Structures are given as C-alpha cells and as structure tokens.
Short mmCIF file of C-alpha atoms and ligand atoms in Angstrom, two decimals:
data_model
loop_
_atom_site.label_atom_id
_atom_site.label_comp_id
_atom_site.label_asym_id
_atom_site.label_seq_id
_atom_site.Cartn_x
_atom_site.Cartn_y
_atom_site.Cartn_z
CA MET A 24 0.01 -0.02 -0.08
CA THR A 25 1.14 3.56 -0.67
CA GLU A 26 0.87 6.05 2.03
CA LEU A 27 -2.76 7.45 2.66
CA LEU A 28 -2.77 11.17 1.68
CA THR A 29 -4.94 14.03 2.62
CA VAL A 30 -5.56 17.15 0.64
CA LYS A 31 -3.10 18.98 2.78
CA ASP A 32 -0.29 16.64 1.37
CA ILE A 33 -1.21 17.75 -2.11
CA LEU A 34 -1.33 21.43 -1.20
CA SER A 35 1.89 21.64 0.57
CA PRO A 36 4.33 21.48 -2.22
CA LEU A 37 2.31 24.18 -4.15
CA ALA A 38 2.15 27.13 -1.86
CA PRO A 39 -1.41 27.82 -3.48
CA SER A 40 -3.49 30.94 -3.40
CA PRO A 41 -6.78 30.71 -1.64
CA GLU A 42 -8.63 30.09 -4.99
CA ASP A 43 -6.19 27.35 -5.86
CA ALA A 44 -6.49 25.81 -2.58
CA GLU A 45 -10.26 25.92 -2.92
CA LEU A 46 -10.25 24.24 -6.37
CA ILE A 47 -7.97 21.46 -5.42
CA THR A 48 -9.89 20.88 -2.22
CA ARG A 49 -13.25 20.84 -4.23
CA ALA A 50 -11.67 18.40 -6.72
CA PHE A 51 -10.49 16.23 -3.88
CA THR A 52 -13.95 16.02 -2.32
CA PHE A 53 -15.61 15.43 -5.84
CA ALA A 54 -13.16 12.61 -6.56
CA GLU A 55 -13.74 11.13 -3.09
CA LYS A 56 -17.55 10.94 -3.69
CA ALA A 57 -17.15 9.72 -7.30
CA HIS A 58 -14.92 6.85 -6.30
CA GLU A 59 -16.62 5.91 -3.16
CA GLY A 60 -16.42 2.21 -2.36
CA GLN A 61 -13.78 1.78 -5.16
CA LYS A 62 -10.63 0.10 -4.16
CA ARG A 63 -7.28 -0.49 -5.86
CA TYR A 64 -5.70 -3.95 -6.20
CA SER A 65 -3.70 -3.02 -3.09
CA GLY A 66 -6.83 -2.60 -1.01
CA GLU A 67 -6.48 1.06 -0.56
CA PRO A 68 -9.36 3.37 -1.38
CA TYR A 69 -9.20 4.27 -5.21
CA LEU A 70 -8.92 7.96 -4.08
CA ASN A 71 -5.39 7.36 -2.75
CA HIS A 72 -4.26 6.71 -6.40
CA LEU A 73 -5.68 10.14 -7.35
CA ALA A 74 -4.14 11.83 -4.47
CA HIS A 75 -0.83 10.29 -5.24
CA VAL A 76 -0.98 11.56 -8.82
CA ALA A 77 -2.00 14.93 -7.70
CA LYS A 78 0.83 15.29 -5.18
CA MET A 79 3.42 14.31 -7.57
CA LEU A 80 2.01 16.72 -10.08
CA ALA A 81 2.31 19.41 -7.52
CA GLU A 82 5.92 18.34 -6.63
CA ILE A 83 7.05 18.78 -10.25
CA GLY A 84 5.72 22.14 -10.22
CA MET A 85 2.47 21.85 -12.25
CA GLY A 86 -0.28 24.33 -11.62
CA ALA A 87 -3.48 24.10 -9.65
CA GLN A 88 -5.65 23.27 -12.81
CA THR A 89 -3.31 20.29 -13.63
CA VAL A 90 -3.26 19.10 -10.02
CA ALA A 91 -7.11 19.33 -9.80
CA ALA A 92 -7.29 17.41 -13.20
CA GLY A 93 -4.97 14.78 -11.83
CA LEU A 94 -7.52 14.23 -8.99
CA LEU A 95 -10.22 13.92 -11.49
CA HIS A 96 -8.51 11.96 -14.23
CA ASP A 97 -10.22 8.60 -13.74
CA SER A 98 -13.68 10.07 -12.84
CA VAL A 99 -15.19 10.07 -16.32
CA GLU A 100 -13.92 6.66 -17.34
CA ASP A 101 -14.48 4.79 -14.01
CA THR A 102 -17.36 6.35 -12.30
CA ALA A 103 -21.08 7.47 -12.87
CA VAL A 104 -19.85 11.11 -13.39
CA THR A 105 -20.70 12.44 -16.72
CA GLU A 106 -18.69 14.75 -18.96
CA GLU A 107 -21.31 17.41 -18.52
CA GLU A 108 -21.13 17.18 -14.76
CA LEU A 109 -17.48 17.57 -14.88
CA ARG A 110 -17.55 20.47 -17.22
CA THR A 111 -20.06 22.40 -15.26
CA GLU A 112 -18.45 21.79 -11.95
CA PHE A 113 -14.84 22.39 -13.11
CA GLY A 114 -14.88 24.51 -16.32
CA ASP A 115 -13.53 23.94 -19.80
CA GLU A 116 -9.84 23.75 -18.96
CA ILE A 117 -10.05 21.08 -16.43
CA PHE A 118 -12.63 19.24 -18.50
CA PHE A 119 -10.29 19.36 -21.50
CA LEU A 120 -7.44 17.96 -19.43
CA VAL A 121 -9.38 15.00 -18.04
CA GLN A 122 -10.92 14.30 -21.48
CA GLY A 123 -7.37 14.18 -23.01
CA VAL A 124 -6.22 11.77 -20.41
CA THR A 125 -9.30 9.52 -20.89
CA LYS A 126 -8.64 9.52 -24.62
CA LEU A 127 -4.96 8.54 -24.23
CA GLY A 128 -6.22 5.73 -21.93
CA SER A 129 -7.77 3.97 -24.84
CA VAL A 130 -4.43 3.63 -26.66
CA ARG A 131 -3.38 -0.05 -26.69
CA TYR A 132 -0.15 -1.88 -27.06
CA TYR A 133 0.35 -4.49 -29.70
CA GLY A 134 4.04 -4.93 -29.30
CA SER A 135 5.38 -4.17 -32.89
CA ASP A 136 7.99 -1.73 -33.56
CA ARG A 137 5.87 0.12 -36.19
CA HIS A 138 3.13 0.28 -33.77
CA ASN A 139 5.30 1.79 -31.04
CA GLU A 140 6.47 4.48 -33.33
CA SER A 141 2.91 5.52 -34.18
CA LEU A 142 1.98 5.46 -30.49
CA ARG A 143 4.97 7.75 -29.71
CA LYS A 144 3.87 10.06 -32.39
CA LEU A 145 0.28 9.80 -31.22
CA PHE A 146 1.45 10.80 -27.70
CA VAL A 147 2.91 13.98 -29.08
CA ALA A 148 0.22 14.66 -31.41
CA THR A 149 -3.06 14.09 -29.51
CA SER A 150 -1.49 15.79 -26.48
CA GLN A 151 -2.01 19.10 -27.89
CA ASP A 152 -1.75 20.23 -24.46
CA ILE A 153 1.33 18.72 -22.91
CA ARG A 154 -0.29 18.64 -19.52
CA VAL A 155 -2.46 15.80 -20.68
CA LEU A 156 0.71 13.70 -21.28
CA ILE A 157 2.32 14.76 -18.04
CA ILE A 158 -0.80 13.71 -16.03
CA LYS A 159 -0.66 10.34 -18.13
CA LEU A 160 2.95 9.91 -17.24
CA ILE A 161 2.51 10.54 -13.60
CA ASP A 162 -0.51 8.24 -13.57
CA ARG A 163 1.60 5.55 -15.04
CA LEU A 164 4.30 6.21 -12.56
CA HIS A 165 1.97 5.66 -9.61
CA ASN A 166 0.46 2.52 -11.33
CA MET A 167 4.18 1.25 -11.53
CA GLN A 168 4.78 1.98 -8.06
CA THR A 169 1.84 -0.37 -7.06
CA LEU A 170 2.29 -2.88 -9.72
CA GLN A 171 3.29 -5.57 -7.19
CA TYR A 172 -0.38 -5.64 -6.19
CA VAL A 173 -1.72 -6.08 -9.66
CA PRO A 174 -2.65 -9.86 -10.76
CA ALA A 175 0.57 -11.48 -12.11
CA GLU A 176 -0.78 -12.10 -15.47
CA LYS A 177 -1.19 -8.42 -16.01
CA GLN A 178 2.10 -7.24 -14.53
CA LEU A 179 4.43 -8.11 -17.37
CA ARG A 180 2.13 -6.46 -20.08
CA ILE A 181 2.07 -3.27 -18.02
CA ALA A 182 5.73 -3.27 -17.33
CA ARG A 183 6.69 -3.89 -20.94
CA GLU A 184 4.32 -1.25 -22.08
CA THR A 185 5.95 1.17 -19.77
CA LEU A 186 9.46 0.46 -21.14
CA GLU A 187 8.51 0.46 -24.73
CA ILE A 188 6.12 3.42 -24.86
CA TYR A 189 6.24 5.51 -21.72
CA VAL A 190 9.94 5.40 -21.21
CA PRO A 191 10.71 6.73 -24.75
CA VAL A 192 8.28 9.36 -24.32
CA THR A 193 9.92 10.50 -21.17
CA HIS A 194 13.35 10.49 -22.80
CA ARG A 195 12.12 12.56 -25.81
CA LEU A 196 10.58 15.14 -23.47
CA GLY A 197 13.69 15.16 -21.42
CA MET A 198 12.07 13.95 -18.13
CA GLY A 199 15.04 12.34 -16.71
CA LEU A 200 13.78 11.71 -13.24
CA ILE A 201 10.48 10.28 -14.20
CA ARG A 202 12.25 8.27 -16.82
CA LYS A 203 14.70 6.58 -14.25
CA GLN A 204 11.85 5.74 -11.96
CA LEU A 205 9.68 3.97 -14.62
CA GLU A 206 12.62 2.14 -15.92
CA ASP A 207 13.67 0.91 -12.59
CA LEU A 208 10.17 -0.05 -11.55
CA ALA A 209 9.63 -2.04 -14.80
CA PHE A 210 12.96 -3.67 -15.17
CA PRO A 211 12.41 -6.67 -12.73
CA TYR A 212 9.26 -7.56 -14.28
CA VAL A 213 10.26 -7.44 -17.84
CA TYR A 214 13.77 -8.95 -17.41
CA PRO A 215 13.77 -10.81 -14.12
CA LYS A 216 17.06 -12.71 -14.66
CA GLU A 217 19.11 -9.79 -15.90
CA HIS A 218 17.70 -7.64 -13.09
CA GLU A 219 19.06 -10.15 -10.68
CA ARG A 220 22.52 -10.24 -12.35
CA VAL A 221 22.71 -6.42 -12.15
CA ILE A 222 21.78 -6.34 -8.61
CA ASN A 223 24.35 -9.08 -7.73
CA LEU A 224 26.98 -7.00 -9.55
CA ILE A 225 26.20 -3.65 -7.70
CA LYS A 226 25.69 -5.10 -4.30
CA PRO A 227 29.32 -4.77 -3.18
CA LEU A 228 29.69 -1.27 -4.79
CA ALA A 229 26.51 0.44 -3.64
CA LYS A 230 27.41 0.58 0.03
CA LYS A 231 30.97 1.29 -0.35
CA GLY A 232 30.17 3.89 -3.02
CA ASP A 233 27.93 5.84 -0.86
CA VAL A 234 30.40 6.20 1.95
CA GLU A 235 33.28 7.15 -0.43
CA LEU A 236 31.25 9.60 -2.41
CA GLU A 237 30.16 11.32 0.88
CA LYS A 238 33.74 11.69 1.96
CA ASN A 239 34.91 13.21 -1.43
CA ARG A 240 31.83 15.39 -1.55
CA LYS A 241 33.11 17.06 1.75
CA SER A 242 36.54 17.74 0.46
CA LEU A 243 35.16 19.20 -2.77
CA GLN A 244 32.88 21.45 -0.82
CA LYS A 245 35.81 22.80 1.16
CA ARG A 246 37.97 23.45 -2.05
CA LEU A 247 34.98 25.22 -3.82
CA ALA A 248 34.44 27.41 -0.78
CA GLU A 249 38.07 28.28 -0.81
CA SER A 250 37.91 29.24 -4.52
CA SER A 251 35.19 31.63 -3.32
CA ILE A 252 32.33 29.67 -5.19
CA LEU A 253 29.87 29.95 -2.51
CA ASP A 254 26.60 29.44 -4.25
CA PHE A 255 26.51 25.89 -5.09
CA ARG A 256 24.88 22.45 -4.34
CA THR A 257 26.40 19.06 -4.56
CA SER A 258 24.81 15.64 -4.29
CA TYR A 259 25.46 12.21 -5.55
CA ARG A 260 23.47 9.58 -7.37
CA LEU A 261 23.88 5.85 -8.18
CA LYS A 262 23.13 5.02 -11.82
CA GLY A 263 19.62 3.47 -12.21
CA THR A 264 19.58 -0.29 -12.65
CA TYR A 265 17.91 -0.44 -15.94
CA SER A 266 20.05 2.14 -17.46
CA LEU A 267 23.15 0.24 -16.01
CA PHE A 268 21.80 -2.88 -17.62
CA GLN A 269 21.84 -1.10 -20.99
CA LYS A 270 25.26 -0.08 -20.60
CA LEU A 271 26.51 -3.39 -19.21
CA LYS A 272 25.18 -5.13 -22.36
CA ARG A 273 27.41 -3.06 -24.48
CA ARG A 274 30.44 -3.70 -22.18
CA GLU A 275 30.45 -7.39 -21.80
CA TRP A 276 28.99 -7.17 -18.35
CA ASP A 277 32.15 -5.90 -16.92
CA MET A 278 31.70 -3.41 -14.11
CA ASP A 279 35.29 -2.20 -14.55
CA LYS A 280 34.32 -0.84 -17.76
CA ILE A 281 31.56 1.29 -16.30
CA HIS A 282 32.70 4.54 -14.87
CA ASP A 283 29.50 6.29 -14.24
CA TYR A 284 27.80 3.93 -11.80
CA LEU A 285 28.75 6.46 -9.17
CA ALA A 286 28.16 10.22 -9.93
CA MET A 287 28.57 13.52 -8.10
CA ARG A 288 26.56 16.43 -9.02
CA ILE A 289 27.67 19.96 -8.60
CA ILE A 290 24.94 22.74 -9.32
CA VAL A 291 26.21 26.24 -9.68
CA SER A 292 24.45 29.52 -10.62
CA ASN A 293 26.09 30.19 -14.08
CA ILE A 294 27.75 28.66 -17.09
CA GLU A 295 31.14 30.41 -16.36
CA GLN A 296 31.22 28.76 -12.96
CA CYS A 297 30.52 25.30 -14.59
CA TYR A 298 33.93 25.65 -16.34
CA GLN A 299 35.46 27.00 -13.32
CA VAL A 300 34.40 24.06 -11.09
CA LEU A 301 35.63 21.76 -13.78
CA GLY A 302 39.00 23.20 -13.40
CA ILE A 303 38.80 22.85 -9.60
CA VAL A 304 37.70 19.27 -9.76
CA HIS A 305 40.53 18.31 -12.13
CA GLU A 306 42.93 20.06 -9.63
CA LEU A 307 41.61 18.11 -6.69
CA TRP A 308 41.22 14.66 -8.22
CA ARG A 309 43.06 12.96 -11.17
CA PRO A 310 40.79 12.83 -14.36
CA LEU A 311 40.76 9.84 -16.51
CA PRO A 312 41.95 10.76 -20.05
CA LYS A 313 39.38 11.43 -22.81
CA ARG A 314 36.51 11.40 -20.37
CA VAL A 315 35.69 15.13 -20.40
CA LYS A 316 32.34 15.78 -22.15
CA ASP A 317 31.15 19.24 -22.81
CA TYR A 318 27.33 18.91 -23.16
CA ILE A 319 26.95 22.48 -22.49
CA ALA A 320 28.47 23.46 -25.75
CA PHE A 321 27.14 20.41 -27.47
CA PRO A 322 23.90 19.33 -25.85
CA LYS A 323 22.52 15.87 -26.26
CA PRO A 324 19.80 15.58 -28.73
CA ASN A 325 16.97 15.63 -26.19
CA GLY A 326 18.48 18.97 -24.63
CA TYR A 327 20.51 17.51 -21.87
CA GLN A 328 23.26 19.94 -20.82
CA SER A 329 26.12 19.50 -18.27
CA LEU A 330 29.90 19.00 -18.08
CA HIS A 331 30.91 15.56 -17.48
CA THR A 332 34.29 14.23 -16.33
CA THR A 333 35.41 11.05 -14.69
CA VAL A 334 38.02 11.16 -11.82
CA ILE A 335 39.84 8.89 -9.58
CA ALA A 336 39.75 9.98 -5.96
CA PRO A 337 42.69 9.08 -3.60
CA ASN A 338 40.94 6.05 -2.26
CA SER A 339 40.83 4.90 -5.90
CA THR A 340 37.17 5.21 -6.15
CA ILE A 341 36.28 6.02 -9.74
CA PHE A 342 33.20 8.11 -10.24
CA GLU A 343 31.81 10.65 -12.73
CA VAL A 344 31.30 14.26 -11.92
CA GLN A 345 28.47 16.29 -13.52
CA ILE A 346 28.50 20.10 -13.39
CA ARG A 347 25.64 22.16 -14.45
CA THR A 348 23.51 25.18 -13.62
CA ASP A 349 20.39 25.20 -11.80
CA ALA A 350 18.30 25.69 -15.05
CA MET A 351 20.12 22.78 -16.59
CA HIS A 352 19.59 20.66 -13.67
CA ARG A 353 15.77 21.37 -13.69
CA ASP A 354 15.68 20.69 -17.45
CA ALA A 355 17.48 17.27 -16.85
CA GLU A 356 15.05 16.20 -14.16
CA TYR A 357 11.88 17.45 -15.40
CA GLY A 358 12.28 18.29 -19.06
CA ILE A 359 9.27 19.63 -20.76
CA ALA A 360 7.58 20.06 -17.34
CA SER A 361 10.24 22.48 -16.12
CA HIS A 362 9.42 24.84 -19.06
CA ILE A 363 5.93 25.09 -17.84
CA ILE A 364 7.17 25.81 -14.40
CA TYR A 365 9.30 28.58 -15.74
CA LYS A 366 6.25 30.06 -17.51
CA ASN A 367 4.22 29.81 -14.34
CA GLN A 368 6.73 31.54 -12.22
CA HIS A 369 7.92 34.22 -14.66
CA THR A 370 4.95 35.56 -16.77
CA GLU A 371 1.82 34.34 -15.02
CA GLY A 372 2.16 36.49 -11.84
CA SER A 373 -1.15 37.57 -10.31
CA GLU A 374 -3.08 36.39 -13.34
CA ASN A 375 -2.85 32.88 -11.62
CA GLN A 376 -3.65 29.90 -13.65
CA LYS A 377 -5.03 31.77 -16.77
CA GLY A 378 -1.61 31.61 -18.33
CA GLU A 379 -1.31 27.86 -17.98
CA LYS A 380 -3.22 27.28 -21.30
CA THR A 381 -1.97 24.83 -23.94
CA TRP A 382 1.64 23.90 -23.44
CA PHE A 383 2.62 24.73 -27.00
CA ALA A 384 0.97 28.03 -27.01
CA SER A 385 2.62 28.73 -23.64
CA LEU A 386 6.02 28.25 -25.28
CA VAL A 387 5.04 30.12 -28.45
CA PRO A 388 4.68 33.64 -27.34
CA THR A 389 8.02 33.81 -25.78
CA LEU A 390 9.99 31.37 -27.95
CA PHE A 391 8.40 30.58 -31.29
CA ARG A 392 5.53 32.67 -32.43
CA PRO A 393 7.50 34.84 -34.78
CA PHE A 394 8.93 31.98 -36.87
CA VAL A 395 6.51 29.03 -36.42
CA TRP A 396 3.10 30.57 -36.89
CA ARG A 397 4.04 32.62 -39.93
CA ALA A 398 3.99 29.85 -42.16
CA LYS A 399 4.73 31.75 -45.40
CA ASN A 400 7.98 33.33 -44.01
CA SER A 401 10.70 33.36 -46.66
CA ALA A 402 13.83 31.31 -45.97
CA GLU A 403 15.79 34.57 -45.31
CA GLN A 404 13.37 35.45 -42.43
CA HIS A 405 13.74 31.89 -41.18
CA ILE A 406 17.50 32.26 -40.98
CA GLN A 407 17.37 35.71 -39.60
CA LEU A 408 14.97 34.72 -36.85
CA LEU A 409 17.03 31.67 -36.04
CA SER A 410 20.14 33.57 -35.63
CA GLU A 411 18.34 35.99 -33.53
CA SER A 412 17.22 33.14 -31.40
CA ASN A 413 20.88 32.14 -30.94
CA HIS A 414 21.55 35.13 -29.09
CA LYS A 415 18.40 35.68 -27.03
CA ILE A 416 16.71 32.56 -26.65
CA ARG A 417 17.84 28.97 -26.93
CA ILE A 418 15.53 26.81 -28.79
CA PRO A 419 14.94 23.76 -26.30
CA HIS A 420 16.48 20.66 -27.91
CA TRP A 421 13.68 18.49 -27.16
CA ILE A 422 11.52 20.24 -29.49
CA GLN A 423 14.23 19.85 -32.26
CA GLU A 424 14.23 16.17 -31.31
CA ILE A 425 10.58 15.92 -31.60
CA ALA A 426 10.74 17.66 -34.91
CA GLY A 427 13.70 15.37 -35.92
CA ALA A 428 15.23 18.44 -37.41
CA HIS A 429 18.95 18.16 -37.09
CA LYS A 430 19.61 14.97 -39.04
CA ASN A 431 21.51 16.63 -41.81
CA GLY A 432 22.59 19.81 -40.25
CA ASP A 433 20.40 22.14 -42.19
CA GLU A 434 18.43 23.70 -39.32
CA SER A 435 16.63 26.41 -41.09
CA ASN A 436 13.76 25.39 -43.35
CA GLU A 437 13.64 21.71 -42.40
CA PHE A 438 13.59 22.52 -38.74
CA PHE A 439 10.48 24.76 -39.17
CA GLY A 440 9.08 22.26 -41.59
CA GLY A 441 9.57 19.35 -39.39
CA LEU A 442 8.05 21.32 -36.41
CA LYS A 443 4.99 22.37 -38.29
CA GLU A 444 4.45 18.83 -39.44
CA ASP A 445 4.87 17.37 -36.00
CA PHE A 446 2.55 19.98 -34.53
CA PHE A 447 -0.64 19.22 -36.24
CA SER A 448 -0.43 21.23 -39.28
CA TYR A 449 -0.43 18.42 -41.79
CA ARG A 450 -0.86 15.18 -39.82
CA MET A 451 -3.41 13.94 -37.53
CA PHE A 452 -3.97 10.79 -35.49
CA VAL A 453 -7.30 9.00 -35.36
CA PHE A 454 -8.19 5.81 -33.55
CA THR A 455 -10.05 2.63 -34.41
CA PRO A 456 -12.62 1.62 -31.67
CA GLU A 457 -10.09 -0.83 -30.57
CA GLY A 458 -7.53 1.91 -29.73
CA ASP A 459 -5.29 1.28 -32.80
CA VAL A 460 -3.75 4.38 -34.28
CA VAL A 461 -4.01 5.63 -37.76
CA ASP A 462 -2.02 8.44 -39.17
CA LEU A 463 -3.60 10.56 -41.69
CA PRO A 464 -3.14 13.96 -43.41
CA VAL A 465 -5.38 16.87 -42.23
CA GLY A 466 -8.61 17.09 -44.01
CA ALA A 467 -8.95 13.15 -44.46
CA SER A 468 -12.35 11.56 -44.38
CA PRO A 469 -13.63 8.25 -43.24
CA ILE A 470 -12.89 6.92 -46.73
CA ASP A 471 -9.17 7.72 -46.21
CA PHE A 472 -9.40 5.99 -42.90
CA ALA A 473 -11.02 2.92 -44.29
CA TYR A 474 -8.45 2.32 -46.99
CA ALA A 475 -5.72 3.04 -44.62
CA ILE A 476 -6.88 0.13 -42.61
CA HIS A 477 -7.45 -2.24 -45.48
CA SER A 478 -8.44 -2.01 -49.17
CA ASP A 479 -11.06 -4.63 -48.59
CA ILE A 480 -12.58 -2.46 -45.80
CA GLY A 481 -12.34 0.74 -48.03
CA ASP A 482 -14.03 -1.09 -51.06
CA HIS A 483 -16.97 -2.04 -48.94
CA THR A 484 -17.43 1.00 -46.85
CA ALA A 485 -21.24 1.68 -46.40
CA GLY A 486 -21.13 4.23 -43.62
CA ALA A 487 -18.92 5.57 -40.60
CA LYS A 488 -19.33 6.50 -37.13
CA VAL A 489 -17.10 9.26 -35.66
CA ASN A 490 -16.98 9.21 -31.84
CA LYS A 491 -20.04 6.76 -31.90
CA LYS A 492 -22.23 9.07 -33.99
CA LEU A 493 -23.19 8.39 -37.57
CA VAL A 494 -21.55 10.68 -40.05
CA GLY A 495 -21.42 11.21 -43.88
CA LEU A 496 -18.46 9.78 -45.78
CA ASP A 497 -17.46 13.23 -46.73
CA THR A 498 -16.93 14.27 -43.04
CA LYS A 499 -13.58 15.73 -42.23
CA LEU A 500 -11.91 13.89 -39.45
CA ASN A 501 -10.32 15.57 -36.42
CA ASN A 502 -7.14 14.61 -34.45
CA GLY A 503 -7.98 12.24 -31.74
CA ASP A 504 -11.34 10.98 -33.33
CA ILE A 505 -12.45 7.42 -32.85
CA VAL A 506 -13.66 6.11 -36.18
CA GLU A 507 -15.68 3.04 -36.94
CA ILE A 508 -16.37 1.84 -40.45
CA ILE A 509 -19.65 0.11 -41.26
CA LYS A 510 -19.00 -2.44 -43.88
CA ASN A 511 -21.29 -3.89 -46.35
CA LYS A 512 -20.12 -6.55 -48.81
CA ASN A 513 -22.50 -5.51 -51.50
CA ASN A 514 -21.23 -1.88 -51.33
CA LYS A 515 -18.81 -0.56 -53.99
CA PRO A 516 -17.03 2.79 -54.38
CA THR A 517 -18.64 5.53 -56.53
CA ALA A 518 -16.96 8.40 -58.36
CA LYS A 519 -18.04 10.79 -55.69
CA TRP A 520 -15.68 9.18 -53.19
CA LEU A 521 -12.71 10.66 -55.23
CA ASP A 522 -13.83 13.96 -54.04
CA TYR A 523 -13.83 12.71 -50.47
CA ALA A 524 -10.47 11.04 -50.35
CA LYS A 525 -7.29 12.96 -49.53
CA THR A 526 -4.83 10.10 -49.47
CA SER A 527 -3.13 8.99 -52.71
CA ILE A 528 -3.61 5.25 -51.54
CA ALA A 529 -7.46 5.78 -51.08
CA ARG A 530 -7.69 7.60 -54.50
CA ARG A 531 -5.63 4.90 -56.37
CA LYS A 532 -7.73 2.06 -54.94
CA ILE A 533 -11.04 3.88 -55.64
CA ARG A 534 -9.97 4.45 -59.34
CA ALA A 535 -8.96 0.77 -59.62
CA SER A 536 -12.46 -0.39 -58.41
CA LEU A 537 -14.32 2.21 -60.63
CA SER A 538 -12.58 0.87 -63.84
CA GLU A 539 -13.18 -2.80 -62.76
CA GLN A 540 -16.75 -1.80 -62.24
CA LYS A 541 -16.92 -0.41 -65.72
CA ALA A 542 -15.26 -3.55 -67.19
CA THR A 543 -17.80 -5.80 -65.52
CA VAL A 544 -20.70 -3.69 -66.92
CA ARG A 545 -19.22 -3.94 -70.47
CA ASN A 546 -18.76 -7.65 -70.19
CA PHE A 547 -22.32 -8.03 -69.69
MN1 MN B 189 -5.33 6.60 -13.11
#
C-alpha cells in the first residue's frame, strides 16, 4: 500500500493561492464521492491513487488546474460522473485535460515496432496540451509504484508497455527523473534474470560507493568554498539499474568498464562557474583521459546539458562528476515540465492559472511565435530569426528532437518544416474503436481511414461513425477522433468518393475499383 494522503499533502508543495486551494480541495471532495467504495488492487481506497498522482504533479511544479485534473483523471472513465457534470463543476480547461487523459487511456499496446512508433507520435500529437501527457505519465508512475499488487498475469504487459512506450516518451521530453523511476520499476518484471544479475553486480559497490562519495563530497565542498564559489549545491547519485543494464550489455557485463555508476553532481549558478568548477575538480582529483564531455557547448539531442568528467579519488574510487547550472538541472530532471514551471513563475504572476493554457501556446509567445506561426515566411526570414534566437533565446533541444530536425545539419527550413509537420499542421492521428492508431493527413475523411486500414474495408464501406455518431462519408476527421467503419459486402466505391479522399492510396484504390466496375458492366 502507498501512504494514505490527505488534501493537505497535495497542497503543501504548491504554496497555493486561496482560490487554488479551494479548487483542489473541491476536486478532492468530488473525486472522493465519485470513487466512493472503489478500491485498488492493493486494497487502498481508489482516491489514494488520485491523491498520489495529484501530489506528484504538485511536486514537479504543475499548476492548480493540472493538479485538480490529476485528482479527476479517472472520474469520467471509471465512475458514474458524466462529462457534462465535470464541465459544469470545473470548467472547460480541467474538463479538457481530463478528457485528454481519458482518450489517451484507450491507446493499446500491440508490441510491434511500427506500432510503437505511431504510439509515440500519437502521444505527441494528441496531447495538444502537454499537461495531458504529463498527467498520463505521472498516472503511469503511480501505477508502476503499485504494480506488485496487480494480478501477476497483467504485470508483465503493463511493465513492458511502460518500457516500450512511456519511457521513450519521457526520454524525448527530457524528463530524466520520471524516466529513471519508470525504468527501474519496470525492469525486474520485464527482465527478471538480468535484473538479478545487475543487482548482484552492484551489491558490493552500492554501500562502499555511498560512503566514499560522501567523503569526497566534503573535500570538494571545502575546495569550492576556498575558491570563493559559495553558491553551489552538491549531491550524488547511483546510476539507475535499468540504465546500467543497458550499458553493461554493451560492455561485456564488466563493471570495471563502467565509470558512471557513481556520480557526483555539482550545481552552480551560471555557465562560467561550470567551467571554473571543472578546473577545480581536475585539480583536486586526477581525471581519466578522454572522459571530459562538454554537453553545455554540445547538448545531447534531447536537450540535456552538463559538463561530465570521470575522476579517480585518492581512495581509488572512480566516479563521474556532473557539473551544471540550476536551469540545466531542472531541465534534466523535469524536461518539458520545467518549461511550464518556468512559464508559471515568470509571466503568470497574479493572473494566476489563466496563463497555464496549452503547452505549446505557452512556449510560443516567448519562444516561437515569430517563426513558427508565420507559415509563409521566406527562407531568409527563417534564418534571420534563427540567428536572433541564438543570441536571445535558446530553442529547447527536445523540440528539435521531436521535430527530428537536425539529421543533416540544415536547421533552417527543415527545422521549421518538421516542427509544423509534427505539430498538427499536416498530420493527425485517429483511433479505431479498439484503440489502434491511424496516421492521416489533415482533411482526411472516413474513406481515407477505411483504405488506410485495409483495401477490402475501403472497397465495402457503407457508412461511418465518428466518436460513436453516424456521419457522412465526406466528413472531415479531427485529430483524436475514434472512427468506426460500417461495412457492407455489396457496397462499392462511387466516383463521388474521389472527392472525399485525400490520400493517394485511397484515390488509387477507388480508381481501380471504378474501372473494374466499368469493365464488368461492359462484359455483360
Ligand atoms: Mn489513473
């Protein structure tokens, strides 16, 4: 069982305004009533799952609307509460967040790589508000924390889904802390033997490492203070078991070839100090050759920034030292979520939650609007704006990563082209009633959808339901729609369908069928 939480536990990391506190308390009471009598596999009241999700959302710095949505995230799906009630009681924004989480909940895992890729895209695409995705990730985190209580036959599926879908998403969004937790929670279920092997390898190191790092940390703190660097924090960490497993596989399972199992972190207030501290560290301890990595000048593709070096302390402990600024640290731990935090602290002010808005829009005004939304900008303008951005604002690299922009070094047009493409201008993602994902261009109709699934379904389409309602075949589908095709084996494509179809595959199949029909008529 996880600890039983009260509304106070959720409010305490937030320092909320009276209105925020009222909102969250109201959501708590609402959820308590809605889920009354429901229990988790662990035997604890269902409410406690919601409270843990809300508390973690508060801890990573999300606003009151998101925290409230965390409390309500299962209420439409699992209780008698209707969408209307939720909307009336909590307004459009919270309603939208809960609805988004509910929709993402119907995504299923089938295990093929192709499918994983589309799921990952789907995560990005249907989460037009990134907060939906963050709630979903935290929801999964708590479900993983309580996986031991879930029936054994379900555990493996859930753990594998976590590793193959949720973890890559956290990686892409740079949410290192949540990624590590999800990985290490899933690891023993998915690879029990390998997990045991890793645990046995690190057993002798973990204890000793703790003690040694603590000693070394003290001597470093002293040296930093002597160099009049006073504003710093140090901590240390052990590498996550799953991440260690990945590395061991590439290093013949030889712990002597792993130099970052132990790591010390030094967090300072600016970039200049990062390099200064690197010098001090190298003066204090002997660095291993060729182990200095400057991820500040050359960030990792997901935006990670730090200076890394590996050193040998006098007691011959080898460990990695990671040096970074506060902002880099927040980025590394919370990724995309930290950008929302930043926004909340710096521009929302007394306007309270109003500015929380959609995640992309929340970044756009300060970072992207000049170049992203002016779709018809000339190439020169793109370049000019890009160079401007190099001076004033750093484009978060996770956005470049999502856009897949920096493959061939041409960051100007392709970068923005890729961004637009990924952010719903051209593509959308719709679901089958079973939760499978279909990737279609904007403006696509049920006909495109039917042919995307199978030409036989396309050829015999008789009607379509979108979100359970019957619609015409000329209906334009929207991102996130659930589409069901009604088949009739006597039905055949008509020339009109060519007007409805946007995709080339559908149009080709329709033409083929039309000419076949003509040929049949002639033969009679
Ligand atoms: Mn849940």
